CSV table of C-alpha atoms in Angstrom, one decimal:
chain,number,residue,atom,x,y,z
R,139,UNK,CA,-2.7,-31.1,27.3
R,140,UNK,CA,-3.3,-27.5,28.2
R,141,UNK,CA,-5.7,-25.1,26.4
R,142,UNK,CA,-2.8,-22.8,25.6
R,143,UNK,CA,-0.8,-25.5,23.8
R,144,UNK,CA,-3.7,-26.8,21.8
R,145,UNK,CA,-4.9,-23.3,20.9
R,146,UNK,CA,-1.4,-22.1,19.8
R,147,UNK,CA,-1.0,-25.2,17.7
R,148,UNK,CA,-4.3,-24.9,16.0
R,149,UNK,CA,-3.9,-21.2,15.2
R,150,UNK,CA,-0.4,-21.4,13.8
R,151,UNK,CA,0.7,-22.9,10.4
R,152,UNK,CA,-1.9,-25.2,8.6
R,153,UNK,CA,0.7,-27.9,8.4
R,154,UNK,CA,1.2,-27.8,12.2
R,155,UNK,CA,-2.6,-28.0,12.7
R,156,UNK,CA,-2.9,-31.0,10.5
R,157,UNK,CA,0.0,-32.7,12.4
R,158,UNK,CA,-1.7,-31.8,15.7
R,159,UNK,CA,-5.0,-33.4,14.6
R,160,UNK,CA,-3.3,-36.6,13.4
R,161,UNK,CA,-1.9,-37.5,16.9
R,162,UNK,CA,-5.1,-39.0,18.3
R,163,UNK,CA,-8.9,-38.6,18.4
R,164,UNK,CA,-8.7,-36.2,21.4
R,165,UNK,CA,-6.3,-33.9,19.7
R,166,UNK,CA,-8.3,-34.0,16.5
R,167,UNK,CA,-11.4,-33.0,18.6
R,168,UNK,CA,-9.5,-30.0,20.0
R,169,UNK,CA,-8.5,-29.0,16.6
R,170,UNK,CA,-12.0,-28.9,15.4
R,171,UNK,CA,-13.2,-27.0,18.4
R,172,UNK,CA,-10.6,-24.2,17.7
R,173,UNK,CA,-11.0,-23.5,14.0
R,174,UNK,CA,-8.5,-20.9,12.8
R,175,UNK,CA,-10.4,-18.7,10.3
R,176,UNK,CA,-8.6,-15.4,11.1
R,177,UNK,CA,-6.0,-14.1,8.7
R,178,UNK,CA,-2.4,-13.5,9.7
R,179,UNK,CA,-0.6,-10.2,9.9
R,180,UNK,CA,2.7,-10.2,8.0
R,181,UNK,CA,5.5,-7.7,8.8
R,182,UNK,CA,7.8,-6.3,6.1
R,183,UNK,CA,10.7,-8.2,7.5
R,184,UNK,CA,9.1,-11.6,6.9
R,185,UNK,CA,7.5,-12.3,10.2
R,186,UNK,CA,3.8,-13.2,10.6
R,187,UNK,CA,1.5,-13.0,13.7
R,188,UNK,CA,-1.4,-15.3,14.5
R,189,UNK,CA,-4.4,-14.2,16.5
R,190,UNK,CA,-6.5,-15.4,19.4
R,191,UNK,CA,-5.6,-17.4,22.5
R,192,UNK,CA,-1.9,-18.2,22.3
R,193,UNK,CA,-1.2,-15.7,19.6
R,194,UNK,CA,2.4,-15.5,18.6
R,195,UNK,CA,4.8,-14.4,15.9
R,196,UNK,CA,6.8,-16.8,13.5
R,197,UNK,CA,9.3,-16.4,10.8
R,198,UNK,CA,8.4,-17.3,7.3
R,199,UNK,CA,10.6,-20.1,6.2
R,200,UNK,CA,12.4,-20.1,2.9
R,201,UNK,CA,12.9,-16.3,2.5
R,202,UNK,CA,16.3,-14.8,1.6
R,203,UNK,CA,18.0,-12.6,4.3
R,204,UNK,CA,17.4,-9.4,2.2
R,205,UNK,CA,13.7,-10.1,1.6
R,206,UNK,CA,11.1,-7.3,2.1
R,207,UNK,CA,7.5,-8.3,2.1
R,208,UNK,CA,5.5,-5.9,-0.1
R,209,UNK,CA,2.1,-7.4,0.7
R,210,UNK,CA,-0.2,-10.2,0.0
R,211,UNK,CA,-0.7,-10.6,-3.8
R,212,UNK,CA,-3.5,-13.3,-3.4
R,213,UNK,CA,-4.7,-15.8,-0.9
R,214,UNK,CA,-1.5,-17.7,0.2
R,215,UNK,CA,0.7,-15.6,-2.0
R,216,UNK,CA,3.2,-12.9,-0.9
R,217,UNK,CA,5.0,-10.3,-3.1
R,218,UNK,CA,8.7,-10.2,-2.1
R,219,UNK,CA,11.3,-7.6,-2.9
R,220,UNK,CA,14.9,-8.7,-2.4
R,221,UNK,CA,17.0,-5.6,-1.9
R,222,UNK,CA,19.6,-4.0,0.3
R,223,UNK,CA,17.3,-1.1,0.8
R,224,UNK,CA,16.3,-1.4,4.4
R,225,UNK,CA,14.1,1.6,4.8
R,226,UNK,CA,10.8,-0.2,4.4
R,227,UNK,CA,11.6,-3.2,6.6
R,228,UNK,CA,13.4,-1.3,9.4
R,229,UNK,CA,11.8,-0.7,12.7
R,230,UNK,CA,13.0,2.2,15.0
R,231,UNK,CA,15.3,1.8,16.7
R,232,UNK,CA,17.0,-0.9,14.6
R,233,UNK,CA,20.8,-1.2,14.6
R,234,UNK,CA,20.7,-3.1,11.3
R,235,UNK,CA,19.3,-0.1,9.5
R,236,UNK,CA,22.2,2.3,10.1
R,237,UNK,CA,24.5,4.2,7.9
R,238,UNK,CA,27.9,2.2,7.9
R,239,UNK,CA,29.9,5.4,7.8
R,240,UNK,CA,28.1,7.6,10.4
R,241,UNK,CA,26.1,5.0,12.3
R,242,UNK,CA,22.9,7.2,12.0
R,243,UNK,CA,19.7,5.3,11.6
R,244,UNK,CA,18.4,5.3,8.1
R,245,UNK,CA,14.7,5.8,8.7
R,246,UNK,CA,14.0,8.3,6.0
R,247,UNK,CA,14.1,7.6,2.3
R,248,UNK,CA,16.5,9.5,0.2
R,249,UNK,CA,15.8,10.7,-3.4
R,250,UNK,CA,19.5,10.6,-4.5
R,251,UNK,CA,20.2,7.0,-3.3
R,252,UNK,CA,19.2,4.1,-5.6
R,253,UNK,CA,19.1,0.3,-4.9
R,254,UNK,CA,18.7,-2.8,-7.0
R,255,UNK,CA,15.5,-4.8,-6.6
R,256,UNK,CA,14.6,-8.3,-7.5
R,257,UNK,CA,10.9,-9.2,-7.3
R,258,UNK,CA,9.3,-12.6,-6.7
R,259,UNK,CA,6.2,-14.3,-5.5
R,260,UNK,CA,6.3,-16.6,-2.6
R,261,UNK,CA,3.8,-19.2,-1.3
R,262,UNK,CA,4.9,-20.0,2.2
R,263,UNK,CA,2.4,-22.9,2.4
R,264,UNK,CA,3.6,-24.8,-0.6
R,265,UNK,CA,7.1,-23.3,-0.3
R,266,UNK,CA,7.0,-22.2,-4.0
R,267,UNK,CA,8.9,-19.2,-5.2
R,268,UNK,CA,8.4,-17.6,-8.6
R,269,UNK,CA,10.7,-14.9,-9.9
R,270,UNK,CA,9.4,-11.9,-11.8
R,271,UNK,CA,12.2,-10.8,-14.1
R,272,UNK,CA,9.8,-8.7,-16.3
R,273,UNK,CA,9.1,-6.5,-13.2
R,274,UNK,CA,12.8,-6.2,-12.5
R,275,UNK,CA,13.4,-4.9,-16.0
R,276,UNK,CA,11.0,-2.0,-15.4
R,277,UNK,CA,11.5,-1.0,-11.8
R,278,UNK,CA,14.6,-2.9,-10.7
R,279,UNK,CA,16.9,0.0,-10.0
R,280,UNK,CA,15.0,2.8,-8.2
R,281,UNK,CA,15.5,5.5,-5.5
R,282,UNK,CA,14.7,4.9,-1.9
R,283,UNK,CA,11.6,7.2,-2.2
R,284,UNK,CA,10.1,4.7,-4.8
R,285,UNK,CA,7.4,2.6,-3.2
R,286,UNK,CA,5.4,-0.4,-4.5
R,287,UNK,CA,2.1,0.0,-2.9
R,288,UNK,CA,0.2,-3.0,-4.1
R,289,UNK,CA,0.9,-6.2,-6.0
R,290,UNK,CA,-2.4,-8.0,-7.1
R,291,UNK,CA,-2.7,-11.3,-8.8
R,292,UNK,CA,-5.9,-12.0,-10.9
R,293,UNK,CA,-5.9,-15.7,-9.9
R,294,UNK,CA,-3.8,-18.0,-7.8
R,295,UNK,CA,-1.9,-19.0,-11.0
R,296,UNK,CA,1.4,-17.0,-11.0
R,297,UNK,CA,1.5,-17.0,-14.9
R,298,UNK,CA,-1.7,-14.9,-15.0
R,299,UNK,CA,-2.1,-11.2,-15.0
R,300,UNK,CA,-0.5,-9.3,-12.1
R,301,UNK,CA,-1.2,-5.6,-11.4
R,302,UNK,CA,1.4,-3.4,-9.6
R,303,UNK,CA,0.7,0.1,-8.4
R,304,UNK,CA,3.5,2.5,-7.2
R,305,UNK,CA,3.8,6.0,-5.9
R,306,UNK,CA,5.7,7.0,-9.1
R,307,UNK,CA,3.8,8.9,-11.8
R,308,UNK,CA,5.7,7.2,-14.6
R,309,UNK,CA,4.7,3.8,-13.3
R,310,UNK,CA,1.4,4.4,-11.8
R,311,UNK,CA,0.2,0.9,-12.9
R,312,UNK,CA,2.4,-1.9,-14.2
R,313,UNK,CA,0.8,-4.9,-15.8
R,314,UNK,CA,3.0,-8.0,-15.7
R,315,UNK,CA,2.8,-11.5,-17.0
R,316,UNK,CA,5.5,-13.9,-16.2
R,317,UNK,CA,7.7,-14.9,-19.2
R,318,UNK,CA,5.5,-12.6,-21.4
R,319,UNK,CA,6.3,-9.0,-20.6
R,320,UNK,CA,4.8,-5.8,-19.1
R,321,UNK,CA,2.6,-3.0,-20.0
R,322,UNK,CA,3.0,0.4,-18.1
R,323,UNK,CA,0.2,2.8,-17.5
R,324,UNK,CA,1.5,6.3,-16.5
R,325,UNK,CA,-0.1,8.9,-14.3
R,326,UNK,CA,-3.8,8.2,-13.9
R,327,UNK,CA,-3.8,9.1,-10.2
R,328,UNK,CA,-4.9,5.4,-9.3
R,329,UNK,CA,-4.6,4.6,-5.5
R,330,UNK,CA,-6.2,1.2,-5.5
R,331,UNK,CA,-7.1,-1.5,-8.0
R,332,UNK,CA,-9.1,-4.7,-8.3
R,333,UNK,CA,-9.6,-7.3,-10.9
R,334,UNK,CA,-13.1,-8.2,-12.2
R,335,UNK,CA,-13.0,-10.7,-15.0
R,336,UNK,CA,-11.0,-9.3,-17.9
R,337,UNK,CA,-11.1,-5.7,-16.6
R,338,UNK,CA,-8.9,-4.0,-14.0
R,339,UNK,CA,-10.8,-1.3,-12.1
R,340,UNK,CA,-8.9,1.5,-10.4
R,341,UNK,CA,-10.0,4.3,-8.1
R,342,UNK,CA,-8.4,7.7,-8.0
R,343,UNK,CA,-7.9,10.0,-5.1
R,344,UNK,CA,-10.9,11.9,-6.3
R,345,UNK,CA,-13.1,8.7,-6.0
R,346,UNK,CA,-13.4,8.4,-9.8
R,347,UNK,CA,-13.6,4.9,-11.2
R,348,UNK,CA,-11.6,3.9,-14.2
R,349,UNK,CA,-11.9,0.6,-16.2
R,350,UNK,CA,-8.9,-0.9,-18.0
R,351,UNK,CA,-10.0,-3.5,-20.4
R,352,UNK,CA,-7.2,-6.2,-20.7
R,353,UNK,CA,-6.1,-8.4,-23.5
R,354,UNK,CA,-3.0,-10.3,-24.6
R,355,UNK,CA,-0.8,-9.8,-27.6
R,356,UNK,CA,-1.5,-12.3,-30.4
R,357,UNK,CA,2.2,-12.8,-31.0
R,358,UNK,CA,3.9,-13.1,-27.6
R,359,UNK,CA,1.1,-13.0,-25.1
R,360,UNK,CA,2.4,-9.7,-23.7
R,361,UNK,CA,-0.3,-7.9,-21.5
R,362,UNK,CA,-2.2,-5.1,-23.3
R,363,UNK,CA,-4.9,-2.6,-22.6
R,364,UNK,CA,-7.4,-2.3,-25.4
R,365,UNK,CA,-9.7,0.4,-24.0
R,366,UNK,CA,-9.7,2.8,-20.9
R,367,UNK,CA,-13.1,3.9,-19.7
R,368,UNK,CA,-14.0,6.5,-17.1
R,369,UNK,CA,-16.9,4.6,-15.5
R,370,UNK,CA,-17.7,6.9,-12.6
R,371,UNK,CA,-16.9,10.6,-12.7
R,372,UNK,CA,-16.8,12.8,-9.7
R,373,UNK,CA,-17.7,16.5,-10.3
R,374,UNK,CA,-15.8,17.4,-7.1
R,375,UNK,CA,-12.7,15.5,-8.1
R,376,UNK,CA,-10.7,18.8,-8.6
R,377,UNK,CA,-11.2,19.5,-4.9
R,378,UNK,CA,-9.4,16.2,-4.0
R,379,UNK,CA,-6.7,16.7,-6.8
R,380,UNK,CA,-6.1,20.2,-5.5
R,381,UNK,CA,-4.8,18.8,-2.2
R,382,UNK,CA,-1.8,17.3,-4.2
R,383,UNK,CA,-1.0,19.9,-6.8
R,384,UNK,CA,1.6,19.3,-9.5
R,385,UNK,CA,4.7,21.4,-9.9
R,386,UNK,CA,6.5,21.2,-13.1
R,387,UNK,CA,9.7,23.2,-13.8
R,388,UNK,CA,9.6,26.3,-15.8
R,389,UNK,CA,12.3,26.5,-18.5
R,390,UNK,CA,14.0,29.8,-18.7
R,391,UNK,CA,15.8,30.5,-22.0
R,392,UNK,CA,19.5,31.3,-21.9
R,393,UNK,CA,20.3,35.0,-22.2
R,394,UNK,CA,23.0,35.8,-24.7
R,395,UNK,CA,25.7,38.3,-23.5
R,396,UNK,CA,27.0,41.3,-25.6
R,397,UNK,CA,30.4,40.4,-26.9
R,398,UNK,CA,31.2,43.9,-28.0
R,399,UNK,CA,31.2,45.3,-24.6
R,400,UNK,CA,33.9,43.2,-23.1
R,401,UNK,CA,37.6,43.8,-22.9
R,402,UNK,CA,40.3,41.2,-22.1
R,403,UNK,CA,40.0,41.5,-18.3
R,404,UNK,CA,36.3,41.4,-18.4
R,405,UNK,CA,36.3,38.4,-20.6
R,406,UNK,CA,38.5,36.5,-18.0
R,407,UNK,CA,36.1,37.4,-15.3
R,408,UNK,CA,33.1,36.4,-17.5
R,409,UNK,CA,34.7,33.0,-18.1
R,410,UNK,CA,35.1,32.4,-14.4
R,411,UNK,CA,31.4,33.5,-13.8
R,412,UNK,CA,30.3,31.3,-16.6
R,413,UNK,CA,32.1,28.2,-15.2
R,414,UNK,CA,30.6,28.9,-11.8
R,415,UNK,CA,27.1,29.3,-13.4
R,416,UNK,CA,27.6,26.1,-15.4
R,417,UNK,CA,28.4,24.3,-12.1
R,418,UNK,CA,25.5,25.9,-10.4
R,419,UNK,CA,23.3,24.8,-13.4
R,420,UNK,CA,24.5,21.2,-13.2
R,421,UNK,CA,23.8,21.1,-9.5
R,422,UNK,CA,20.4,22.6,-10.0
R,423,UNK,CA,19.6,20.2,-12.8
R,424,UNK,CA,20.7,17.3,-10.6
R,425,UNK,CA,18.6,18.5,-7.7
R,426,UNK,CA,15.6,19.0,-10.1
R,427,UNK,CA,16.1,15.4,-11.3
R,428,UNK,CA,16.1,14.2,-7.8
R,429,UNK,CA,13.0,16.0,-6.8
R,430,UNK,CA,11.0,15.3,-9.9
R,431,UNK,CA,11.9,11.7,-10.3
R,432,UNK,CA,8.2,10.8,-10.2
R,433,UNK,CA,8.2,9.4,-6.7
R,434,UNK,CA,5.5,10.5,-4.2
R,435,UNK,CA,3.5,12.2,-7.1
R,436,UNK,CA,0.8,9.6,-6.9
R,437,UNK,CA,-1.2,10.3,-3.6
R,438,UNK,CA,-1.8,7.6,-1.0
R,439,UNK,CA,-5.1,6.0,-0.4
R,440,UNK,CA,-4.9,7.4,3.2
R,441,UNK,CA,-4.9,11.2,3.5
R,442,UNK,CA,-6.2,14.1,5.6
R,443,UNK,CA,-9.9,14.7,4.9
R,444,UNK,CA,-9.3,18.5,5.3
R,445,UNK,CA,-5.9,19.7,4.0
R,446,UNK,CA,-4.3,22.2,6.2
R,447,UNK,CA,-0.7,23.2,5.9
R,448,UNK,CA,-0.7,25.0,9.2
R,449,UNK,CA,-1.9,21.8,11.1
R,450,UNK,CA,1.5,21.2,12.6
R,451,UNK,CA,1.8,24.8,13.9
R,452,UNK,CA,-1.4,24.4,15.8
R,453,UNK,CA,0.1,21.7,17.9
R,454,UNK,CA,2.6,24.3,19.3
R,455,UNK,CA,-0.1,26.8,20.2
R,456,UNK,CA,-1.6,26.5,23.7
R,457,UNK,CA,-5.1,27.8,23.0
R,458,UNK,CA,-7.6,26.7,25.7
R,459,UNK,CA,-10.5,24.4,24.5
R,460,UNK,CA,-9.2,24.3,20.9
R,461,UNK,CA,-9.7,20.9,19.3
R,462,UNK,CA,-6.5,19.5,17.9
R,463,UNK,CA,-7.8,16.2,16.5
R,464,UNK,CA,-7.3,15.4,12.8
R,465,UNK,CA,-9.7,13.4,10.7
R,466,UNK,CA,-7.9,11.0,8.3
R,467,UNK,CA,-9.8,9.2,5.5
R,468,UNK,CA,-8.7,6.0,3.8
R,469,UNK,CA,-10.2,5.0,0.6
R,470,UNK,CA,-10.3,1.3,-0.6
R,471,UNK,CA,-11.6,-0.5,-3.7
R,472,UNK,CA,-12.9,-4.0,-2.8
R,473,UNK,CA,-14.6,-6.7,-4.6
R,474,UNK,CA,-17.4,-8.4,-2.6
R,475,UNK,CA,-18.0,-12.1,-2.7
R,476,UNK,CA,-20.9,-11.6,-5.0
R,477,UNK,CA,-18.7,-9.6,-7.5
R,478,UNK,CA,-19.8,-6.1,-6.6
R,479,UNK,CA,-17.3,-3.3,-6.5
R,480,UNK,CA,-17.3,-1.5,-3.2
R,481,UNK,CA,-15.8,1.9,-2.4
R,482,UNK,CA,-15.0,1.8,1.4
R,483,UNK,CA,-14.2,5.1,3.3
R,484,UNK,CA,-12.6,4.6,6.6
R,485,UNK,CA,-12.5,7.7,8.7
R,486,UNK,CA,-10.5,7.8,11.9
R,487,UNK,CA,-9.3,10.5,14.2
R,488,UNK,CA,-5.6,11.3,15.1
R,489,UNK,CA,-5.0,13.1,18.4
R,490,UNK,CA,-1.7,14.3,19.8
R,491,UNK,CA,-2.9,13.4,23.3
R,492,UNK,CA,-4.6,10.0,22.9
R,493,UNK,CA,-4.8,6.9,20.8
R,494,UNK,CA,-6.3,6.9,17.4
R,495,UNK,CA,-9.9,5.7,17.0
R,496,UNK,CA,-12.3,5.1,14.1
R,497,UNK,CA,-15.0,7.7,13.5
R,498,UNK,CA,-17.0,5.7,10.9
R,499,UNK,CA,-16.8,3.5,7.9
R,500,UNK,CA,-18.9,4.0,4.8
R,501,UNK,CA,-19.5,1.4,2.1
R,502,UNK,CA,-20.7,2.5,-1.4
R,503,UNK,CA,-21.6,0.3,-4.3
R,504,UNK,CA,-20.6,1.0,-7.9
R,505,UNK,CA,-23.5,1.3,-10.2
R,506,UNK,CA,-21.8,0.8,-13.6
R,507,UNK,CA,-24.9,1.4,-15.5
R,508,UNK,CA,-25.8,4.8,-14.1
R,509,UNK,CA,-22.1,5.7,-13.6
R,510,UNK,CA,-22.3,6.7,-9.9
R,511,UNK,CA,-21.6,5.5,-6.4
R,512,UNK,CA,-24.8,4.2,-4.8
R,513,UNK,CA,-25.5,4.3,-1.0
R,514,UNK,CA,-25.4,1.0,0.8
R,515,UNK,CA,-26.7,-0.3,4.1
R,516,UNK,CA,-23.5,-2.0,4.8
R,517,UNK,CA,-21.7,-5.2,3.7
R,518,UNK,CA,-23.5,-7.9,1.9
R,519,UNK,CA,-25.1,-10.5,4.0
R,520,UNK,CA,-22.8,-13.0,5.6
R,521,UNK,CA,-19.6,-11.1,4.8
R,522,UNK,CA,-16.9,-9.3,6.8
R,523,UNK,CA,-14.2,-7.0,5.4
R,524,UNK,CA,-10.5,-6.9,6.1
R,525,UNK,CA,-8.9,-3.5,5.0
R,526,UNK,CA,-5.3,-2.9,4.3
R,527,UNK,CA,-3.1,-0.6,2.1
R,528,UNK,CA,-1.6,-3.6,0.3
R,529,UNK,CA,-4.3,-6.1,0.4
R,530,UNK,CA,-8.1,-6.0,1.2
R,531,UNK,CA,-10.6,-8.8,1.1
R,532,UNK,CA,-14.3,-9.5,1.7
R,533,UNK,CA,-14.6,-12.9,3.4
R,534,UNK,CA,-17.2,-15.1,4.8
R,535,UNK,CA,-18.2,-14.4,8.3
R,536,UNK,CA,-17.6,-17.5,10.5
R,537,UNK,CA,-15.7,-18.5,13.7
R,538,UNK,CA,-14.1,-15.3,15.3
R,539,UNK,CA,-15.0,-13.3,12.1
R,540,UNK,CA,-18.2,-11.6,12.8
R,541,UNK,CA,-20.8,-10.8,10.2
R,542,UNK,CA,-21.0,-7.0,9.2
R,543,UNK,CA,-17.6,-6.2,10.8
R,544,UNK,CA,-14.8,-4.2,9.2
R,545,UNK,CA,-11.3,-5.0,10.5
R,546,UNK,CA,-8.4,-2.6,9.7
R,547,UNK,CA,-4.7,-2.3,10.2
R,548,UNK,CA,-3.7,1.4,10.4
R,549,UNK,CA,-2.8,1.8,14.1
R,550,UNK,CA,-6.2,0.4,15.1
R,551,UNK,CA,-5.8,-3.4,15.2
R,552,UNK,CA,-7.4,-3.8,18.5
R,553,UNK,CA,-10.9,-2.8,17.5
R,554,UNK,CA,-13.3,-3.2,14.6
R,555,UNK,CA,-16.3,-1.3,13.1
R,556,UNK,CA,-19.7,-2.9,13.2
R,557,UNK,CA,-21.6,-1.8,10.2
R,558,UNK,CA,-24.9,-3.0,11.6
R,559,UNK,CA,-24.9,-0.8,14.7
R,560,UNK,CA,-22.5,1.7,13.3
R,561,UNK,CA,-20.2,1.5,16.4
R,562,UNK,CA,-16.7,0.7,17.2
R,563,UNK,CA,-16.2,-2.6,19.2
R,564,UNK,CA,-13.2,-4.2,20.8
R,565,UNK,CA,-12.2,-7.4,18.9
R,566,UNK,CA,-12.8,-10.6,20.8
R,567,UNK,CA,-9.2,-11.8,19.9
R,568,UNK,CA,-5.9,-10.1,20.3
R,569,UNK,CA,-2.8,-9.5,18.3
R,570,UNK,CA,0.7,-9.9,19.7
R,571,UNK,CA,2.3,-6.7,21.1
R,572,UNK,CA,5.0,-6.9,18.3
R,573,UNK,CA,2.2,-5.4,15.9
R,574,UNK,CA,2.5,-2.1,17.8
R,575,UNK,CA,6.2,-1.7,16.9
R,576,UNK,CA,5.7,-1.8,13.0
R,577,UNK,CA,4.7,0.8,10.6
R,578,UNK,CA,1.1,0.0,10.1
R,579,UNK,CA,1.3,1.2,6.4
R,580,UNK,CA,3.5,-1.8,5.6
R,581,UNK,CA,1.5,-4.5,7.4
R,582,UNK,CA,-0.6,-6.9,5.3
R,583,UNK,CA,-3.2,-9.5,5.7
R,584,UNK,CA,-2.6,-13.0,4.7
R,585,UNK,CA,-5.2,-15.7,4.5
R,586,UNK,CA,-4.0,-19.2,5.1
R,587,UNK,CA,-5.6,-22.1,3.3
R,588,UNK,CA,-8.4,-24.0,5.3
R,589,UNK,CA,-7.4,-27.4,6.5
R,590,UNK,CA,-10.0,-30.1,7.0
R,591,UNK,CA,-9.4,-32.1,10.1
């Protein structure tokens, strides 16, 4: 038996690895020598990739044809959106994501086009699917610009609390309990959340930490928030919030016309003008409704560190020796294995002439007693960190996962950051080339269960 065959079998599905080890003693020994501790990368279209020698891509069985993977909700659990909206799961070029009338590719979300959505949780290892009709009732018919950024389960039990964050200011956080109900938290500018006991912690784009104390309704068990607490306040938060200003419409009162100054001909012309103005007002109101539907008003957790509206124009200027790199910072709220809240800042550089690369990674610990972020020497001992927009996790360092390393998804899956030496290193394992074709914002980590062989 070749090394490639054994490696590919041991690094694929846990069930395949168990069957591989059950063949004979030699194959069981090979399975033990090649432990698969690395997580998978899951694509929005329902394909996952394994890593290491013999890395390959597989389709997740049991998913509907119209399924879009929103991200990992917990270990072994995926959040799925069944919809005919193909914008999120479409890769360019993709002939399946084209307008049926014009044939043009639908790669950009439209505010005036809405789709039905059916949400569910799926465990590909136990082949268990759990519908979430309570979430369908809240955001089951939304525009293409609406985005669910994170679905997080408090525990592996699908009947427990589930937190959903979106880009819509009207549905910033949705607390959901299956067969119980929902509780909606509007605009708090939360960009990432994590459960810690009976409290849901959320971080804003201004690096302020909020605590939402959870409870259940005594009568029907519906999720509820008893108290909201600003745990860490950032004096410079207005600087961050200023990068994403709010624009509310100004209502202008209607001006009354003077009826005494009109003759019959003037009245006819006035009626025509009023009809035209009425049509214009309806179009303006519709356009205003499309623009201010709440989508994209909650900033992403990845943004430019220095906001500059003229950044695009500088690309077109041929100025000798002028640096054109752009620093982008991603902010993540992560719970360590010891229960500490960590603020992770991932800075990386974007260049129009070269590949992106990491500048540095900073880890801060939340001091809840003093109400501030405290400096840290890095990750807790024996831990490694996997960062992603839809799912992040601190895990035990073993096997190919190295202690003190930070692994990330945004366009940089072939390297990792060593918090001990503060340097960027190439990863010892490799991901399949298909990862390069996907939008890195929609990729997610999925940690398979450990199999004892």
